[in-house]
Short mmCIF file of C-alpha atoms in Angstrom, two decimals:
data_model
loop_
_atom_site.label_atom_id
_atom_site.label_comp_id
_atom_site.label_asym_id
_atom_site.label_seq_id
_atom_site.Cartn_x
_atom_site.Cartn_y
_atom_site.Cartn_z
CA MET A 1 -21.63 -5.15 136.84
CA LYS A 2 -23.91 -2.72 135.64
CA ASN A 3 -20.35 -1.41 134.00
CA ILE A 4 -20.03 -4.08 132.58
CA SER A 5 -23.60 -5.46 130.88
CA ASN A 6 -23.90 -1.06 129.20
CA THR A 7 -20.51 -3.03 127.67
CA SER A 8 -22.57 -5.55 126.40
CA LYS A 9 -25.81 -3.41 125.23
CA ILE A 10 -22.35 -0.86 123.14
CA LEU A 11 -21.01 -4.53 121.73
CA ILE A 12 -24.44 -5.64 120.78
CA ALA A 13 -25.57 -2.74 119.04
CA SER A 14 -21.55 -2.43 117.53
CA ILE A 15 -22.68 -5.27 116.12
CA PHE A 16 -25.44 -4.44 114.54
CA LEU A 17 -24.58 -1.36 113.38
CA VAL A 18 -21.42 -3.40 111.97
CA ILE A 19 -24.20 -5.87 110.24
CA LEU A 20 -26.73 -3.10 108.59
CA VAL A 21 -23.68 -0.95 107.49
CA TYR A 22 -22.11 -3.98 105.60
CA CYS A 23 -25.81 -4.91 103.94
CA ILE A 24 -25.42 -2.04 102.83
CA TYR A 25 -22.31 -2.30 101.26
CA GLY A 26 -23.34 -5.47 99.78
CA LEU A 27 -26.38 -4.30 98.77
CA LEU A 28 -24.39 -1.05 97.00
CA PHE A 29 -21.92 -3.44 95.28
CA TRP A 30 -24.95 -6.60 94.00
CA THR A 31 -27.00 -3.45 92.60
CA ILE A 32 -24.44 -1.68 90.93
CA LYS A 33 -23.35 -4.68 89.27
CA GLY A 34 -26.21 -5.26 88.28
CA GLU A 35 -26.36 -1.79 86.16
CA ASN A 36 -23.06 -2.39 85.03
CA GLU A 37 -24.05 -5.62 83.72
CA LYS A 38 -26.88 -3.98 81.70
CA VAL A 39 -25.09 -1.44 80.65
CA SER A 40 -23.06 -3.86 78.90
CA ILE A 41 -26.08 -5.76 77.66
CA LEU A 42 -27.47 -2.47 76.54
CA SER A 43 -23.78 -1.14 74.92
CA ASN A 44 -23.61 -4.13 72.80
CA GLU A 45 -27.73 -3.08 72.26
CA ALA A 46 -26.92 -0.36 70.98
CA LYS A 47 -23.42 -1.50 68.87
CA ILE A 48 -26.00 -3.56 66.95
CA ASP A 49 -28.82 -1.32 66.40
CA LEU A 50 -25.78 1.46 65.58
CA GLN A 51 -23.94 -1.18 63.09
CA LYS A 52 -27.80 -1.65 61.54
CA ASP A 53 -28.07 1.88 60.97
CA GLU A 54 -25.44 1.60 59.37
CA SER A 55 -25.75 -1.16 57.21
CA LEU A 56 -29.72 -0.10 56.17
CA ARG A 57 -28.50 3.47 54.84
CA ALA A 58 -25.84 1.56 52.96
CA THR A 59 -28.84 -0.44 52.16
CA LYS A 60 -30.95 2.45 50.70
CA VAL A 61 -28.70 4.38 48.80
CA SER A 62 -27.27 0.86 47.24
CA LEU A 63 -30.93 0.14 46.53
CA SER A 64 -30.78 3.96 45.19
CA ASN A 65 -27.86 4.06 43.61
CA ASN A 66 -28.98 0.09 40.97
CA LYS A 67 -32.41 1.28 40.75
CA ASP A 68 -31.87 0.96 36.49
CA SER A 69 -30.36 -2.07 37.24
CA ILE A 70 -33.68 -2.96 39.27
CA GLU A 71 -35.92 -2.02 37.56
CA ASN A 72 -33.80 -4.00 34.13
CA ILE A 73 -34.22 -7.06 36.14
CA ASP A 74 -37.99 -6.79 36.18
CA SER A 75 -37.96 -6.58 32.39
CA HIS A 76 -36.52 -9.88 31.85
CA PHE A 77 -39.99 -11.15 33.26
CA LEU A 78 -43.20 -10.92 31.55
CA ALA A 79 -45.19 -7.92 33.18
CA PRO A 80 -48.30 -8.70 34.10
CA ASP A 81 -50.86 -7.60 31.13
CA GLY A 82 -47.76 -9.08 28.42
CA VAL A 83 -49.45 -12.38 28.23
CA VAL A 84 -51.27 -10.12 25.37
CA GLY A 85 -48.27 -8.78 23.34
CA PHE A 86 -46.36 -12.36 24.70
CA ILE A 87 -48.45 -13.95 22.10
CA GLU A 88 -48.75 -11.49 19.49
CA GLY A 89 -44.51 -10.95 19.88
CA LEU A 90 -44.36 -14.47 19.28
CA GLU A 91 -46.66 -15.26 15.83
CA SER A 92 -44.36 -12.25 14.72
CA LEU A 93 -40.91 -14.38 16.02
CA GLY A 94 -43.26 -17.59 13.81
CA ARG A 95 -43.38 -15.38 10.25
CA GLU A 96 -39.67 -13.67 11.04
CA ALA A 97 -38.45 -17.58 11.59
CA GLY A 98 -40.54 -17.78 8.44
CA VAL A 99 -42.70 -21.01 10.01
CA SER A 100 -46.47 -21.10 9.92
CA ILE A 101 -47.19 -20.79 14.52
CA SER A 102 -50.60 -22.05 16.12
CA VAL A 103 -50.37 -21.45 20.22
CA ALA A 104 -52.42 -24.27 20.96
CA SER A 105 -53.12 -23.64 25.04
CA VAL A 106 -52.32 -20.94 27.58
CA THR A 107 -52.84 -21.49 31.03
CA VAL A 108 -51.31 -19.63 33.70
CA GLU A 109 -49.51 -21.54 37.21
CA ALA A 110 -49.30 -20.04 40.24
CA ASP A 111 -47.20 -21.77 43.43
CA SER A 112 -49.15 -24.24 45.12
CA LYS A 113 -46.40 -23.51 47.88
CA ASN A 114 -44.77 -20.29 47.98
CA LYS A 115 -48.52 -18.51 47.58
CA ASN A 116 -46.53 -14.35 48.22
CA ASP A 117 -43.91 -15.25 45.36
CA PHE A 118 -43.79 -12.07 43.27
CA LYS A 119 -44.00 -14.13 40.15
CA GLU A 120 -46.29 -17.17 37.87
CA THR A 121 -45.41 -19.32 35.51
CA LEU A 122 -47.07 -18.75 32.01
CA ARG A 123 -47.88 -21.91 29.80
CA LEU A 124 -47.89 -22.01 26.47
CA ARG A 125 -47.88 -24.93 24.11
CA VAL A 126 -46.95 -23.72 19.94
CA ILE A 127 -47.33 -25.67 17.18
CA THR A 128 -45.29 -24.86 14.30
CA THR A 129 -44.95 -26.07 10.46
CA GLY A 130 -41.86 -25.21 8.53
CA SER A 131 -38.79 -26.43 7.13
CA TRP A 132 -35.88 -28.11 9.29
CA SER A 133 -33.89 -24.96 9.39
CA ASN A 134 -36.77 -22.58 9.87
CA THR A 135 -38.08 -24.72 12.48
CA TYR A 136 -34.63 -24.65 14.07
CA TYR A 137 -34.73 -20.98 13.42
CA PHE A 138 -37.58 -20.19 15.75
CA ILE A 139 -36.52 -22.07 18.83
CA SER A 140 -33.40 -20.29 18.89
CA LEU A 141 -34.98 -17.74 18.55
CA LEU A 142 -37.09 -18.72 21.50
CA GLU A 143 -34.35 -19.80 23.13
CA ASN A 144 -33.14 -16.36 22.85
CA LEU A 145 -35.63 -14.51 23.73
CA PRO A 146 -34.62 -11.67 26.75
CA LEU A 147 -37.05 -12.93 29.19
CA SER A 148 -36.79 -15.67 31.74
CA ALA A 149 -38.17 -18.92 29.52
CA GLU A 150 -37.65 -22.36 28.66
CA ILE A 151 -38.65 -25.22 26.19
CA LYS A 152 -40.10 -27.04 28.61
CA ASN A 153 -40.93 -30.33 26.15
CA ALA A 154 -40.88 -30.16 22.19
CA THR A 155 -41.75 -32.63 19.86
CA LEU A 156 -40.36 -32.61 15.82
CA SER A 157 -40.84 -34.24 13.10
CA LEU A 158 -40.95 -35.10 10.03
CA THR A 159 -44.41 -35.08 8.02
CA GLY A 160 -44.92 -35.39 4.50
CA ALA A 161 -41.57 -37.88 3.07
CA SER A 162 -43.12 -39.27 0.54
CA ASP A 163 -39.47 -41.32 0.36
CA LYS A 164 -39.64 -42.38 4.58
CA LEU A 165 -36.15 -40.75 4.08
CA ALA A 166 -34.91 -43.94 2.74
CA PHE A 167 -31.99 -44.84 1.20
CA THR A 168 -31.64 -45.91 -2.27
CA GLY A 169 -28.28 -47.03 -4.23
CA ALA A 170 -25.05 -48.01 -2.33
CA SER A 171 -23.75 -44.97 -2.24
CA VAL A 172 -24.40 -42.25 0.66
CA SER A 173 -26.26 -39.31 -1.38
CA SER A 174 -28.00 -36.55 0.75
CA ARG A 175 -30.94 -36.12 -0.09
CA LYS A 176 -33.33 -33.26 -1.19
CA PRO A 177 -36.38 -32.96 0.82
CA ALA A 178 -39.36 -32.95 -1.07
CA ALA A 179 -41.34 -29.15 -1.80
CA GLU A 180 -44.60 -30.78 0.71
CA GLU A 181 -42.26 -32.17 3.39
CA LYS A 182 -41.98 -30.35 6.76
CA TRP A 183 -40.91 -30.85 10.29
CA LYS A 184 -44.09 -29.90 12.23
CA GLY A 185 -43.02 -29.29 16.05
CA GLU A 186 -45.14 -29.11 19.46
CA ILE A 187 -43.30 -27.00 21.83
CA GLU A 188 -43.89 -26.04 25.38
CA LEU A 189 -42.66 -23.23 26.89
CA THR A 190 -42.58 -21.41 29.88
CA VAL A 191 -42.33 -17.66 30.76
CA ARG A 192 -41.63 -16.21 34.59
CA LYS A 193 -44.48 -13.49 35.05
CA LEU A 194 -44.86 -11.12 37.52
CA LYS A 195 -48.04 -11.40 38.92
CA MET B 1 -3.42 -4.09 142.70
CA PHE B 2 -5.30 -6.13 140.59
CA ASN B 3 -4.44 -8.99 142.71
CA LEU B 4 -5.13 -8.06 145.73
CA LEU B 5 -9.27 -7.57 144.27
CA PRO B 6 -11.11 -11.27 144.93
CA GLU B 7 -10.69 -14.13 143.17
CA ILE B 8 -15.16 -12.88 141.55
CA GLU B 9 -14.11 -9.59 140.81
CA LYS B 10 -10.46 -10.18 138.87
CA LYS B 11 -13.41 -12.21 136.26
CA ASN B 12 -15.21 -9.50 135.94
CA ILE B 13 -12.59 -7.23 134.90
CA MET B 14 -10.95 -10.00 132.55
CA ARG B 15 -14.93 -10.26 130.67
CA GLU B 16 -14.78 -6.34 130.75
CA TYR B 17 -11.49 -6.50 129.32
CA ILE B 18 -12.36 -9.22 126.53
CA LEU B 19 -15.76 -6.95 125.97
CA ARG B 20 -14.15 -4.06 125.44
CA ARG B 21 -11.93 -5.02 122.75
CA TYR B 22 -14.21 -6.80 121.00
CA VAL B 23 -16.65 -3.26 121.10
CA VAL B 24 -13.20 -1.94 118.94
CA LEU B 25 -13.23 -4.51 117.63
CA ALA B 26 -16.63 -3.78 116.35
CA LEU B 27 -16.80 -0.40 116.14
CA PHE B 28 -13.37 -0.84 113.45
CA LEU B 29 -15.56 -3.29 111.45
CA PHE B 30 -18.31 -0.77 111.07
CA ALA B 31 -15.94 2.13 110.58
CA LEU B 32 -14.59 0.55 106.88
CA GLY B 33 -17.74 -0.85 106.62
CA ALA B 34 -19.20 2.62 106.04
CA ILE B 35 -16.03 4.26 104.03
CA ALA B 36 -16.35 1.00 101.90
CA SER B 37 -19.90 1.75 101.14
CA ILE B 38 -19.53 5.71 101.07
CA SER B 39 -16.65 4.63 98.56
CA LEU B 40 -19.33 2.68 96.75
CA PHE B 41 -21.70 5.51 96.18
CA PRO B 42 -20.53 7.65 92.98
CA SER B 43 -19.79 4.39 91.15
CA TYR B 44 -23.42 4.08 91.93
CA LEU B 45 -24.92 6.97 90.52
CA LEU B 46 -22.49 6.53 87.40
CA SER B 47 -23.63 3.21 86.98
CA SER B 48 -26.97 4.80 87.14
CA VAL B 49 -26.30 7.40 84.83
CA LYS B 50 -24.71 4.94 82.27
CA VAL B 51 -27.97 2.95 81.97
CA VAL B 52 -30.27 5.69 81.30
CA GLU B 53 -27.61 7.69 78.93
CA VAL B 54 -26.97 4.11 76.63
CA GLU B 55 -31.01 3.59 76.71
CA GLU B 56 -31.10 7.27 75.31
CA GLN B 57 -28.74 6.10 72.94
CA ILE B 58 -30.70 2.66 71.84
CA SER B 59 -33.96 4.78 71.61
CA SER B 60 -32.90 7.31 69.71
CA VAL B 61 -30.80 5.14 67.26
CA LYS B 62 -34.02 2.95 66.73
CA SER B 63 -37.06 5.72 66.63
CA SER B 64 -34.38 7.18 63.81
CA ALA B 65 -36.40 7.18 60.11
CA ILE B 66 -33.54 4.74 58.29
CA PHE B 67 -35.06 2.32 61.02
CA LYS B 68 -39.19 2.97 60.24
CA GLU B 69 -37.53 1.36 56.50
CA ALA B 70 -35.71 -1.18 58.10
CA GLU B 71 -38.64 -3.24 56.82
CA ALA B 72 -39.71 -2.00 53.96
CA LEU B 73 -35.89 -1.96 53.18
CA ALA B 74 -35.49 -5.36 53.30
CA SER B 75 -38.62 -6.59 51.73
CA ALA B 76 -37.14 -5.26 48.56
CA LEU B 77 -33.92 -6.33 49.01
CA ASN B 78 -35.67 -10.04 48.91
CA LEU B 79 -37.85 -9.34 46.05
CA THR B 80 -34.76 -8.16 43.95
CA ASN B 81 -32.67 -11.13 45.92
CA GLN B 82 -35.80 -14.08 44.65
CA LYS B 83 -35.65 -12.00 41.25
CA ILE B 84 -32.20 -13.01 40.39
CA SER B 85 -32.47 -16.50 41.84
CA ALA B 86 -35.38 -16.66 39.24
CA LEU B 87 -32.98 -15.61 36.73
CA LYS B 88 -30.51 -17.80 36.87
CA PRO B 89 -30.42 -20.64 34.71
CA PRO B 90 -30.12 -24.36 36.42
CA GLU B 91 -26.26 -25.59 36.21
CA LYS B 92 -25.95 -27.72 32.93
CA TYR B 93 -28.16 -25.84 31.31
CA VAL B 94 -28.50 -26.65 27.65
CA TYR B 95 -30.71 -25.16 25.30
CA LEU B 96 -32.51 -27.22 23.17
CA GLY B 97 -30.78 -26.33 20.31
CA THR B 98 -27.64 -26.80 20.69
CA LEU B 99 -28.63 -30.35 21.67
CA VAL B 100 -30.46 -31.16 18.58
CA SER B 101 -27.35 -29.55 16.63
CA SER B 102 -25.10 -31.60 18.32
CA ILE B 103 -27.14 -35.17 17.67
CA VAL B 104 -27.53 -33.64 14.10
CA GLU B 105 -23.68 -33.04 13.67
CA LYS B 106 -23.26 -36.67 14.26
CA ARG B 107 -25.08 -38.43 12.34
CA GLY B 108 -23.70 -38.19 9.62
CA GLY B 109 -24.62 -38.91 5.38
CA SER B 110 -25.79 -42.58 6.33
CA ILE B 111 -28.75 -41.21 8.89
CA ARG B 112 -31.13 -39.80 8.72
CA LEU B 113 -33.75 -37.93 11.62
CA ASN B 114 -36.87 -37.45 11.42
CA GLY B 115 -38.08 -36.45 15.05
CA PHE B 116 -37.16 -35.35 18.16
CA LYS B 117 -38.90 -35.96 21.25
CA TYR B 118 -37.27 -33.75 24.62
CA ASN B 119 -38.50 -33.33 28.05
CA ARG B 120 -36.20 -30.74 30.16
CA GLY B 121 -34.92 -32.60 33.50
CA ASP B 122 -36.25 -30.68 36.86
CA GLY B 123 -33.91 -30.95 39.04
CA LYS B 124 -34.63 -34.16 40.25
CA ASN B 125 -34.54 -36.42 36.69
CA HIS B 126 -32.71 -36.47 34.71
CA GLY B 127 -33.49 -34.57 31.30
CA VAL B 128 -34.83 -36.75 27.74
CA ILE B 129 -33.89 -36.65 24.22
CA THR B 130 -36.01 -39.43 22.11
CA VAL B 131 -34.58 -39.24 18.41
CA SER B 132 -35.93 -41.38 15.34
CA GLY B 133 -34.60 -42.32 11.86
CA ILE B 134 -33.34 -43.95 9.04
CA ALA B 135 -30.17 -45.90 9.52
CA ARG B 136 -28.79 -46.99 5.65
CA ASP B 137 -27.66 -50.18 7.56
CA ARG B 138 -26.06 -51.71 10.74
CA GLU B 139 -23.14 -50.62 10.61
CA SER B 140 -23.70 -46.60 10.07
CA LEU B 141 -26.47 -46.80 13.32
CA SER B 142 -24.08 -48.50 14.98
CA ALA B 143 -21.44 -45.66 14.51
CA PHE B 144 -24.08 -43.30 15.31
CA LEU B 145 -24.58 -44.86 18.61
CA THR B 146 -20.79 -45.08 19.38
CA VAL B 147 -20.79 -40.88 18.26
CA LEU B 148 -24.37 -40.52 20.41
CA LYS B 149 -22.12 -41.62 23.23
CA GLU B 150 -18.65 -40.30 23.29
CA GLU B 151 -20.47 -37.25 24.14
CA GLU B 152 -19.89 -35.57 27.13
CA LYS B 153 -23.68 -34.22 27.82
CA PHE B 154 -25.37 -37.17 27.74
CA LEU B 155 -25.07 -39.73 30.12
CA GLU B 156 -26.75 -42.67 28.84
CA VAL B 157 -27.88 -43.76 25.60
CA ASN B 158 -30.20 -47.08 24.80
CA LEU B 159 -31.05 -48.00 21.32
CA PRO B 160 -33.06 -51.38 21.53
CA VAL B 161 -31.57 -53.81 20.06
CA SER B 162 -34.23 -55.37 17.49
CA ASN B 163 -33.10 -52.23 16.02
CA PHE B 164 -30.56 -54.16 13.79
CA ALA B 165 -32.81 -56.38 13.10
CA GLN B 166 -33.54 -54.70 9.93
CA ASP B 167 -29.64 -54.25 7.90
CA ARG B 168 -30.89 -51.92 5.26
CA ASN B 169 -33.10 -48.32 5.77
CA ALA B 170 -33.39 -50.27 9.43
CA PRO B 171 -36.16 -47.52 11.59
CA PHE B 172 -34.52 -46.61 14.64
CA THR B 173 -35.29 -44.37 18.41
CA ILE B 174 -32.57 -43.87 21.32
CA ASP B 175 -33.51 -42.43 23.65
CA ILE B 176 -30.67 -40.02 25.52
CA ARG B 177 -30.80 -39.16 28.56
CA GLY B 178 -28.21 -36.27 30.27
CA ALA B 179 -28.59 -33.27 32.56
CA PHE B 180 -30.51 -30.85 30.26
#
């Protein structure tokens, strides 16, 4: 009986050892699995970081190589302190085009939706008086300014036509405008200005 | 010999025999488990080292000078893109000068113009240009209207019928809408 009892004890101890060793095995297995998963995730992260590093370096080189072009973009916007110079430029353009010009209003509007916007809008209302060809030439000059500018509204009206453009006689003859005849222009111009 | 033993002894010996077989099996399984565990240990060490190595690699990349400049570079790029977008003219942008000249060219000798009123479209609404003048007669006005309607830039050309009331020296006002 004593031998049988000892064998049982040995069996119980063996079973305990088996359970213990397989617990250790399982623990090792799950730890390695977890570590491998972590390595995989970290490797992907490292790969992404390396790619980001390369793209950042390329971006820096590109920004440096295109510095002049980027500065050139700025020249298409009115400088923050360039309003006075711009108005004087407009008056000079008017003289060049042969129209008399007066600036009726000047306002600066910031984009209310985007407070961090780099730009704001300079809005000018310009009144011109001159012949049709000079007024047309002035409008063409305004539209071809090397700035981000556009004409939003404009009213061009003929003043001083004593004959009210009436056709006289049966034939279509070309009409000669009278000396006092002028075209009055009211032009609303917007220009994008750097803040 | 075994057969000479009493029945109870026989059962005891058989039970002992079975127990010993289980002990051998258990020891075999233990040895198997121990070998498996020992063989996993190098892999465990390798994985741990690999984790540390990759973590160091990441931290060295993230602490590089270029990573610290990332935000500044992104904001410089973003600003440049915004500027380029701001400079891009809207689609189908038409200059006022082009618009006016395309109307003036079509008028012929029987139409004299005395006013233009222009409002640029804002993306949601079409642009409008209102042209006013004097037509020599109804036919001239009608012909002018037809020619204007043929222009691709003009989506809608409206002339109030009342403008045809006067046959000679008829004042008119034409509303033109378009993607400008």
